[in-house]
Structure formats: C-alpha cells, structure tokens
XYZ file of C-alpha atoms in Angstrom:
519
model
C 7.856 -139.003 -37.940
C 8.166 -140.696 -34.559
C 5.395 -140.065 -32.012
C 7.370 -137.472 -30.044
C 8.303 -135.526 -33.168
C 11.466 -133.592 -34.005
C 13.519 -131.417 -31.656
C 12.397 -127.802 -31.472
C 14.899 -124.989 -31.046
C 17.785 -127.047 -32.404
C 17.827 -125.508 -35.880
C 16.540 -128.513 -37.780
C 14.131 -126.046 -39.453
C 17.100 -124.674 -41.447
C 17.545 -128.009 -43.154
C 13.896 -129.001 -43.540
C 12.051 -127.524 -46.504
C 8.335 -127.717 -47.303
C 6.776 -128.124 -50.714
C 5.316 -124.596 -50.362
C 5.894 -121.617 -48.056
C 2.994 -119.392 -47.004
C 4.262 -116.192 -45.399
C 1.947 -114.616 -42.846
C 4.148 -111.512 -42.975
C 3.521 -110.846 -46.667
C 0.572 -113.058 -47.616
C 2.633 -114.674 -50.372
C 2.516 -118.393 -51.261
C 5.900 -119.498 -52.619
C 6.344 -122.856 -54.375
C 9.555 -124.488 -53.158
C 10.239 -128.219 -53.433
C 7.072 -128.379 -55.516
C 6.408 -126.063 -58.440
C 2.616 -126.410 -58.458
C -0.418 -128.310 -57.186
C -3.600 -128.893 -59.173
C -6.922 -130.633 -58.488
C -9.202 -132.139 -61.099
C -12.663 -130.571 -61.450
C -14.271 -132.953 -58.940
C -11.466 -132.587 -56.352
C -10.920 -136.350 -56.385
C -7.339 -136.143 -57.679
C -4.471 -133.903 -56.641
C -1.430 -133.571 -58.899
C 1.890 -132.416 -57.430
C 4.777 -131.275 -59.610
C 8.317 -131.183 -58.178
C 11.231 -128.965 -59.069
C 13.601 -131.084 -61.216
C 16.605 -129.329 -59.579
C 15.679 -130.446 -56.045
C 17.947 -132.920 -54.291
C 18.679 -134.112 -50.774
C 21.806 -132.922 -48.970
C 23.473 -136.278 -49.680
C 23.167 -135.538 -53.405
C 20.346 -137.958 -54.194
C 17.410 -136.584 -56.252
C 14.227 -135.479 -54.479
C 10.838 -135.871 -56.110
C 7.626 -137.762 -56.659
C 8.863 -141.084 -55.286
C 9.798 -139.490 -51.955
C 6.363 -137.881 -51.862
C 4.605 -141.206 -52.441
C 6.772 -142.968 -49.869
C 6.072 -140.344 -47.188
C 2.333 -140.098 -47.810
C 1.707 -143.831 -47.957
C 3.836 -144.536 -44.894
C 2.090 -141.927 -42.742
C -1.330 -142.935 -44.075
C -0.889 -146.586 -43.153
C 0.934 -146.277 -39.816
C -1.393 -145.137 -37.000
C 1.521 -145.529 -34.559
C 3.264 -142.547 -36.185
C 2.564 -138.947 -35.249
C -0.951 -137.906 -36.273
C -2.200 -141.455 -36.732
C -2.800 -140.996 -40.455
C -4.956 -137.874 -40.024
C -6.133 -136.315 -43.293
C -4.099 -138.839 -45.256
C -5.976 -141.796 -43.784
C -9.326 -140.064 -44.294
C -8.795 -138.899 -47.877
C -5.941 -140.740 -49.626
C -6.599 -143.909 -51.571
C -3.288 -144.154 -53.419
C -0.466 -142.152 -54.991
C 0.497 -142.713 -58.612
C 3.968 -141.600 -59.775
C 3.682 -140.713 -63.451
C 7.302 -139.546 -63.740
C 10.162 -138.601 -61.401
C 8.721 -135.127 -60.871
C 4.950 -135.791 -60.926
C 2.733 -137.505 -58.364
C -1.047 -137.914 -58.584
C -2.944 -138.470 -55.338
C -6.112 -140.543 -55.815
C -8.662 -139.504 -53.186
C -11.273 -141.571 -51.368
C -13.629 -138.584 -51.333
C -13.504 -135.038 -52.669
C -11.504 -132.401 -50.834
C -9.991 -129.104 -52.018
C -7.654 -128.869 -49.000
C -5.359 -131.893 -48.944
C -2.464 -129.738 -50.185
C -2.619 -127.744 -46.930
C -0.680 -130.621 -45.372
C 2.377 -129.702 -47.449
C 2.419 -125.932 -46.855
C 4.622 -124.357 -44.189
C 2.151 -121.792 -42.842
C 2.169 -121.921 -39.032
C 5.749 -122.958 -38.285
C 6.511 -126.001 -40.459
C 4.266 -127.965 -42.792
C 2.108 -130.633 -41.128
C 3.895 -133.164 -43.350
C 7.486 -132.851 -44.535
C 8.891 -135.181 -47.160
C 11.380 -137.825 -46.056
C 14.004 -139.387 -48.353
C 12.802 -142.817 -49.404
C 16.346 -144.107 -49.908
C 17.114 -143.438 -46.222
C 13.866 -144.357 -44.495
C 12.581 -147.332 -46.493
C 14.915 -149.753 -44.699
C 14.336 -148.228 -41.245
C 11.782 -148.694 -38.487
C 10.302 -145.152 -38.432
C 9.432 -145.431 -34.728
C 13.072 -146.053 -33.788
C 15.285 -144.495 -36.462
C 17.300 -141.622 -34.938
C 17.672 -139.680 -38.214
C 21.135 -138.421 -37.296
C 22.556 -136.563 -39.088
C 19.300 -135.540 -40.773
C 19.202 -136.000 -44.540
C 17.146 -133.021 -45.678
C 17.147 -130.528 -48.558
C 17.672 -127.109 -46.944
C 20.602 -124.676 -47.215
C 22.220 -125.863 -43.967
C 23.508 -129.257 -42.817
C 24.159 -130.348 -39.253
C 27.921 -130.092 -38.605
C 28.112 -130.785 -34.900
C 26.077 -131.084 -31.707
C 27.950 -130.205 -28.509
C 25.996 -131.784 -25.701
C 27.641 -130.128 -22.690
C 27.094 -126.679 -24.216
C 23.562 -127.466 -25.418
C 24.700 -126.280 -28.825
C 23.852 -127.272 -32.409
C 26.093 -126.027 -35.201
C 24.697 -125.863 -38.731
C 26.987 -125.313 -41.716
C 26.059 -123.895 -45.083
C 25.740 -126.595 -47.745
C 27.932 -125.635 -50.725
C 25.847 -127.933 -52.945
C 22.451 -126.550 -51.917
C 20.061 -127.150 -54.816
C 18.224 -123.795 -54.795
C 21.033 -121.286 -54.242
C 19.995 -119.258 -57.295
C 16.868 -118.298 -55.300
C 18.322 -118.427 -51.780
C 21.974 -118.008 -50.836
C 22.206 -117.194 -47.106
C 25.154 -115.094 -45.964
C 26.152 -116.802 -42.671
C 28.501 -119.738 -43.118
C 27.420 -121.124 -39.751
C 24.240 -120.822 -37.720
C 24.514 -121.816 -34.065
C 21.516 -122.658 -31.892
C 22.270 -122.735 -28.185
C 20.080 -122.968 -25.094
C 20.513 -119.860 -22.986
C 20.564 -119.551 -19.226
C 17.245 -120.100 -17.462
C 18.166 -117.059 -15.372
C 16.702 -114.154 -17.351
C 19.249 -111.639 -16.030
C 22.094 -113.847 -17.244
C 20.447 -114.502 -20.623
C 19.870 -110.780 -21.104
C 23.493 -110.036 -20.270
C 24.555 -112.501 -22.972
C 22.434 -110.572 -25.486
C 23.895 -107.259 -24.313
C 27.392 -108.658 -24.890
C 26.257 -109.691 -28.408
C 26.945 -113.337 -27.648
C 23.591 -113.998 -29.325
C 22.272 -112.350 -32.482
C 18.678 -113.532 -31.992
C 16.675 -113.914 -28.805
C 17.863 -114.624 -25.232
C 16.198 -111.445 -23.960
C 12.621 -110.885 -22.765
C 10.525 -107.719 -22.973
C 11.291 -106.638 -19.409
C 15.035 -106.727 -20.004
C 14.637 -105.294 -23.506
C 12.965 -102.238 -21.935
C 15.967 -101.826 -19.653
C 18.319 -101.966 -22.637
C 16.249 -99.352 -24.491
C 16.174 -97.089 -21.439
C 19.968 -97.230 -21.112
C 20.418 -96.383 -24.804
C 21.762 -99.781 -25.906
C 22.422 -99.210 -29.633
C 22.202 -102.731 -31.078
C 18.684 -103.846 -30.153
C 16.001 -104.289 -32.832
C 12.536 -105.293 -31.600
C 10.142 -106.660 -34.201
C 6.468 -107.276 -33.485
C 4.685 -110.271 -34.934
C 1.295 -111.643 -33.969
C 0.907 -115.275 -33.030
C -1.339 -117.334 -35.377
C -3.621 -117.932 -32.406
C -5.523 -115.048 -30.818
C -6.163 -115.490 -27.097
C -9.761 -116.602 -26.640
C -12.319 -117.764 -24.119
C -13.727 -121.178 -25.049
C -17.354 -121.457 -23.886
C -18.910 -124.831 -23.144
C -22.123 -125.056 -25.172
C -23.316 -128.423 -23.844
C -26.775 -128.193 -22.193
C -25.430 -130.309 -19.326
C -23.331 -127.302 -18.262
C -26.400 -125.161 -17.635
C -26.700 -121.462 -18.386
C -23.520 -121.140 -20.488
C -25.216 -123.311 -23.128
C -27.580 -120.376 -23.835
C -26.422 -118.105 -26.707
C -27.702 -115.076 -24.764
C -25.506 -116.051 -21.809
C -22.513 -116.298 -24.110
C -23.371 -112.827 -25.445
C -23.578 -111.549 -21.867
C -20.123 -112.967 -21.137
C -18.904 -111.264 -24.319
C -20.174 -107.901 -23.041
C -18.166 -108.511 -19.839
C -14.858 -108.802 -21.722
C -12.832 -105.585 -21.459
C -10.631 -106.254 -24.482
C -9.061 -102.787 -24.538
C -7.935 -103.096 -20.920
C -6.613 -106.617 -21.464
C -4.717 -105.605 -24.616
C -3.140 -102.581 -22.968
C -2.295 -103.897 -19.522
C -2.326 -107.698 -19.371
C -0.232 -108.922 -22.290
C 3.534 -108.199 -21.899
C 3.325 -105.810 -24.862
C 0.384 -103.702 -26.007
C -1.795 -105.609 -28.484
C -5.095 -104.878 -30.273
C -8.436 -106.446 -29.340
C -9.741 -109.285 -31.514
C -13.177 -109.845 -33.004
C -12.547 -112.470 -35.656
C -11.438 -115.900 -34.414
C -8.205 -115.669 -36.384
C -4.964 -113.696 -36.510
C -4.892 -110.305 -38.223
C -2.584 -111.398 -41.040
C -2.774 -110.106 -44.632
C -3.520 -113.708 -45.662
C -6.705 -113.633 -43.565
C -8.145 -110.317 -44.764
C -10.162 -112.072 -47.460
C -12.149 -114.005 -44.838
C -13.352 -110.858 -43.061
C -16.770 -109.268 -43.441
C -16.719 -105.855 -41.797
C -20.455 -105.364 -42.330
C -21.124 -108.436 -40.175
C -18.449 -107.414 -37.692
C -20.158 -104.038 -37.246
C -23.596 -105.629 -37.022
C -22.379 -107.895 -34.183
C -19.867 -105.422 -32.814
C -17.974 -106.554 -29.720
C -18.084 -104.015 -26.919
C -17.467 -103.900 -23.182
C -20.885 -103.015 -21.793
C -21.956 -104.269 -18.372
C -25.410 -102.675 -18.740
C -26.153 -104.763 -21.856
C -24.789 -107.844 -20.068
C -27.145 -107.140 -17.154
C -30.154 -106.842 -19.492
C -29.470 -110.254 -21.003
C -28.800 -111.826 -17.625
C -32.035 -110.449 -16.177
C -33.823 -112.154 -19.056
C -32.260 -115.625 -18.842
C -30.990 -115.835 -15.256
C -32.987 -113.425 -13.083
C -32.155 -113.053 -9.417
C -34.020 -115.259 -6.942
C -35.373 -114.301 -3.529
C -31.855 -114.555 -2.086
C -30.561 -112.051 -4.653
C -28.621 -114.723 -6.570
C -28.907 -115.251 -10.308
C -30.563 -118.569 -11.101
C -31.105 -120.574 -14.287
C -33.829 -123.220 -14.306
C -33.947 -123.093 -10.522
C -30.194 -123.525 -10.026
C -27.970 -120.689 -8.830
C -25.412 -119.602 -11.440
C -21.730 -120.129 -10.668
C -19.304 -120.478 -13.563
C -16.100 -122.538 -13.568
C -13.188 -120.911 -15.409
C -10.012 -122.913 -16.056
C -6.710 -122.185 -17.789
C -3.428 -123.939 -18.355
C -1.648 -120.647 -17.672
C 0.151 -120.352 -14.301
C -1.265 -117.794 -11.883
C 1.379 -115.267 -12.965
C 0.659 -115.904 -16.664
C -1.277 -113.586 -19.000
C -4.109 -116.025 -19.828
C -4.804 -116.376 -16.096
C -4.743 -112.587 -15.682
C -7.160 -112.198 -18.626
C -9.563 -114.657 -17.018
C -9.225 -112.823 -13.713
C -10.302 -109.546 -15.347
C -13.331 -111.338 -16.804
C -14.109 -112.940 -13.434
C -14.115 -109.513 -11.724
C -16.464 -108.025 -14.327
C -18.792 -111.026 -14.226
C -19.081 -110.493 -10.478
C -20.220 -106.899 -11.104
C -23.259 -108.208 -13.017
C -24.090 -110.866 -10.434
C -22.333 -113.874 -11.957
C -19.887 -115.476 -9.498
C -17.104 -117.595 -10.968
C -14.219 -119.719 -9.768
C -10.877 -119.510 -11.576
C -8.286 -122.260 -11.458
C -4.879 -122.683 -13.016
C -4.376 -126.352 -13.881
C -1.175 -128.200 -14.768
C -0.859 -129.210 -18.426
C -2.111 -132.811 -18.345
C -4.805 -132.063 -15.732
C -6.012 -129.065 -17.728
C -6.005 -130.937 -21.022
C -8.092 -133.765 -19.575
C -10.737 -131.396 -18.186
C -10.719 -129.280 -21.358
C -11.054 -132.235 -23.720
C -13.723 -133.883 -21.534
C -15.798 -130.695 -21.383
C -15.527 -130.301 -17.612
C -15.462 -126.502 -17.600
C -17.681 -123.502 -18.386
C -15.017 -121.078 -19.693
C -11.436 -121.887 -20.684
C -8.911 -119.050 -21.114
C -6.752 -120.352 -23.917
C -5.991 -119.808 -27.607
C -7.397 -120.824 -30.994
C -6.808 -120.236 -34.681
C -6.244 -121.828 -38.067
C -3.480 -121.998 -40.627
C -4.997 -121.213 -44.011
C -8.813 -120.833 -44.137
C -11.740 -120.666 -41.660
C -13.223 -124.021 -42.668
C -10.309 -125.588 -40.762
C -11.992 -124.196 -37.644
C -15.567 -124.674 -38.753
C -15.209 -128.353 -39.660
C -13.984 -129.041 -36.130
C -17.115 -127.338 -34.741
C -19.641 -129.565 -36.498
C -22.215 -131.311 -34.297
C -21.008 -134.760 -35.365
C -17.730 -134.055 -33.557
C -19.364 -133.007 -30.267
C -18.737 -135.698 -27.654
C -20.842 -136.055 -24.490
C -19.488 -134.415 -21.350
C -16.892 -136.726 -19.855
C -15.686 -138.182 -23.171
C -12.438 -136.945 -24.714
C -13.020 -134.601 -27.656
C -9.653 -135.542 -29.229
C -9.078 -131.871 -30.189
C -12.391 -131.641 -32.099
C -15.326 -129.434 -31.028
C -13.962 -128.955 -27.523
C -16.850 -126.580 -26.702
C -19.555 -129.123 -27.660
C -21.165 -126.668 -30.088
C -24.203 -128.001 -31.956
C -26.045 -126.096 -34.679
C -27.702 -127.838 -37.640
C -27.617 -124.773 -39.896
C -23.902 -124.307 -39.214
C -23.271 -128.006 -39.933
C -24.931 -127.708 -43.345
C -22.869 -124.636 -44.281
C -19.605 -126.205 -43.116
C -20.363 -129.422 -45.011
C -20.800 -127.461 -48.245
C -17.664 -125.399 -47.594
C -15.631 -128.565 -47.130
C -16.307 -129.453 -50.773
C -15.362 -126.046 -52.201
C -12.163 -124.242 -52.953
C -12.386 -121.516 -50.274
C -11.403 -118.826 -52.781
C -14.042 -119.791 -55.340
C -16.985 -117.399 -55.925
C -19.444 -120.018 -54.584
C -17.592 -120.204 -51.257
C -17.802 -116.550 -50.227
C -21.544 -116.440 -49.375
C -21.144 -119.651 -47.374
C -18.123 -118.288 -45.531
C -20.123 -115.175 -44.667
C -23.072 -117.284 -43.508
C -20.850 -119.429 -41.276
C -19.293 -116.262 -39.859
C -22.717 -114.778 -39.103
C -23.854 -117.938 -37.309
C -20.609 -117.816 -35.352
C -21.249 -114.190 -34.308
C -24.803 -115.113 -33.275
C -23.826 -118.225 -31.315
C -20.348 -117.302 -29.958
C -18.978 -120.747 -29.066
C -15.678 -119.032 -28.371
C -14.792 -115.408 -27.711
C -11.690 -113.878 -29.324
C -10.082 -111.525 -26.801
C -6.813 -110.107 -28.139
C -4.343 -110.573 -30.937
C -1.257 -112.163 -29.435
C 1.985 -110.225 -29.786
C 5.302 -112.024 -29.636
C 8.215 -109.644 -30.208
C 11.479 -110.923 -31.662
C 14.764 -109.393 -30.533
C 17.737 -109.000 -32.871
C 21.259 -107.716 -32.230
C 22.889 -105.582 -34.931
C 26.475 -105.783 -33.634
C 27.485 -108.415 -36.192
C 24.541 -108.605 -38.618
C 22.096 -106.055 -40.017
C 19.023 -106.337 -42.235
C 16.790 -108.116 -39.747
C 13.003 -107.862 -40.278
C 11.593 -104.744 -38.610
C 8.141 -103.329 -37.977
C 8.714 -101.008 -40.947
C 10.060 -103.766 -43.188
C 8.474 -107.044 -42.145
C 9.652 -108.875 -45.232
C 9.340 -112.290 -43.578
C 8.121 -114.010 -40.418
C 10.827 -113.116 -37.857
C 10.532 -116.258 -35.709
C 13.731 -118.292 -35.689
C 11.966 -121.605 -34.946
C 9.962 -121.417 -38.207
C 11.483 -122.696 -41.480
C 10.669 -119.272 -42.993
C 13.701 -117.979 -41.087
C 15.970 -119.162 -43.907
C 14.696 -116.153 -45.885
C 15.826 -113.875 -43.057
C 19.260 -115.500 -43.203
C 19.168 -114.817 -46.923
C 18.696 -111.054 -46.333
C 20.996 -110.177 -43.424
C 24.477 -108.754 -44.021
C 27.627 -108.863 -41.921
C 28.753 -105.574 -40.333
C 32.402 -106.572 -40.415
C 32.765 -106.453 -36.642
C 35.010 -109.327 -35.530
C 34.567 -109.372 -31.767
C 32.821 -107.705 -28.812
C 32.542 -103.936 -29.153
C-alpha cells in the first residue's frame, strides 16, 4: 500500500490472494476470496460476497469489513499508491450488510469497478489488507513484516546475505479443499547476475524454476540436457509503436502518414529474427489470449489488413508529403524527419525493432533518428509528447474499453504537459469519444456493447494511433530433476510465470520425483 509497493520476486505472491483469479492461459474466471460480484441494474451499486471459510494466516476471519477498510483507506489517501484511482472517482461509500457481504455505493455508474479486485495481469490492482492489523498503523510507514495474508504459504525466514526468502506451507490454510500444494517449502533466491553462472546453477538443478535465459537454454538442449522444460507464454502487452497524433508534431498527425508507417513495418521479419524467440505478428492492440478472442472482429481485421508493402507506403507518402525540388519529402513546406525513441538499450529488442522500421522508412524517403533513452529521461519525453514514434508496449487486462477510455480526447494534454499515463499519443477523435463514452456505461459482454466495440475497433484501424508489431513471447524454464507436472506448451493449464499469484495453482499440480540430491 505504500508508494513504492511490495517487493517483487520475493514470493509474497504465494501468500497474497485476490478476490478473483482470471487465467489468461485458460480464459477461466475463478472466484476465490469472494464467491460472487453483482451490480444493480443501473450499475450504481456493486455487491461483493465473501467465502465464509476465508481467514487470514493469523487465524482471524477475512471478509466484508476488511474489504470496506481497504477500499475506504485507498480511496481517501492520495499519498498511497495510485492516489485513489478508480476508487476515488467512483466510490461514495461501502456498506457492510453482514460479515460476508459488502455493498459499494457508487458516485456514478460503472460496470467495471470489480476489475480492481481480479488478478488478471500479475496481481489484482487492489488486494485486501487485514483491518485488525492495519487500522492502528500508518500505512506509509508500516513494514508489514511478516505479512499477514491469506494464501497457502507463510513467510518463514528471509536470509539477507543469501538474498533468499523461504516460504512455508500453512497447515491451517483456509482453502486446502480446493488447493493443497505439494511443496512444503518454496524458496525464492536472487541468482547470479553472470548469466553463465546462473545457467550452471540451473544445470545442477539448484533451481527448479528460472535462472536460465534462452541463449543458455539452447545450449542445454543442444547438449541433450534431460531435465529442461521450456514453456511459451505471451506477455499481456504486445510490442507496439506509439504514434504521436498531435498536429504540433507535423506529418505524423495525419492518419495517412500513420498508415504509411504501418506499411513500413515488417512484422514477419521482426517476429522471426528480432525477439529472442520466434513470435507471431500482431494486428489487434492486445495479447492473443483465449480471454480476448471475444473482442476480435476478423472481418474488420481483413478489411484493414496489416501488410508490409513499401509500394503502398510510397503512394500514401507521395500524396501527403511529396518530394520537393531537393528530392526531400516535405509536409506543409517543412522537410519530413521523424524522431523515434525507446526506453530499450541499444542491444535490446525494442530498439532493434525500431531500427528495422527506421531502415524501411528510409527506403521510402522518410529519414528518422532513433535514440535509446534512460528510463526517467524516456518517460518524461514520452509522457510530454516529445516524440514522433515510440517503440514500446501496450495492452489491457480485461476488456478493450480499458484502452479506449485512456484514448479519449479529454485526456489529451498539450505537447509539453505530462499525460500522466493517459492518451500518451494525443489522439483526438470525436466519434471515437462518443463510442467510448457509451461503452464505459455498459457491461462489455452485453449484447448492446458488441456493435460499439466493433465500431471503436474500426475507428482504431482507420486512425492507427498505435501500431501493434508482435506478440511478446516470454518463455519459462522448469527443471524436472526434483519436480514434474510443470505447465507445458501442450498442457498450459495455468499461467507459468512464478511472479504472478496464479503460480500457486502450478504448485498445486507439480509432483515430487523422489530424487533427494544432485543426479
């Protein structure tokens, strides 16, 4: 809850449970701490029901009072992470009708407030905190150690000099009839920064998960190493090119120019040779998960088919930025020269993707500069709109309106003013605004929403404020020396990423081989 958040990679995800799990591997929404959510007909009230069995790992009951405490605290404390966010915008009050039922009274209608309590991408945006622990603490200073949570593991020990966190199975875990993980202990440890050394540790089976990269994994496969399982899983965020639509940036503000840039993107080449593993090209601005299939419209995708075609790019460019007497393309009397930025280092894939685009733009007479910028420098230029193209990533957790609402004209700041993560490409389109505004009031899976979702998608394809490039593959590496049953490409029963809370379901499936020491 503090401004710098919780430690990643320490295993705290094994103890922290959401109200609902959404699995991008299977498309399944699983109620967990909560048993159901329900809106009234006008979407001005949201009722949450909690599992009566749920309790914290100190034995105290977990339920509606903890929910109210967490929501009201985060709503009213702008100094905490998120500054209130959706809670401040939508929540008027929370009424606890019994120990297991909470009713959220809303300031204005919304069908999406429950998204805040779903673990979709990594953890839920908001996790419940135990009122009996936090109510007497200053939430900006409380160290929360050991963490009182509800998951199947409790923190046993942290060994500082070994950068190691040891989590022990909780014998009193409240939901063991649904989830009873096999490992008694789960140990998270930082591996060597030297990749050769980290890979050697994996080869020795000192680590069951991770510590090896794709380059070293290839070496292990080539030498016939028997215990390596590699599981592909796409990142929630496709790699994209953000395009600055503000008229102050010149030619890139023209939809035809953005289409020309799109024709200059060799997605097949980038997917096969740039990313560390081979990945498919992207057309929709979201990950290719089963949960997202319902947002697709293949008829529209075919109508506005993405293709690498420098001849078509040249036709558009000749129309909007013809060459001047000096043989240079010019727009409104000013020679065209695009500025491409990325936060990726020069040896990183996003930089390499932008470099491929830069080379193909040059072939159609569009010179561009490409710069890798350090994190804070990049973020300032990106948020302030001081770029033409940004090689980066984008996506959403649950439905496209999460993207579309951020793209509304009302959230477009002037060049030079921080966008605060909203409408970073300064896109403005009145028709799109009207569609997004209507979508914001509707359950995205209702019959009335589908035509609006399709309309928003078509405007997106016509305007192209950002260009999806590739789906982003992140392989996970598992060692079968001591444990088997890991998720595989053939049986991707759960998200395989060990820094997501979903990983508890992987721990619930694996089985010990019986091996007691190094082979």
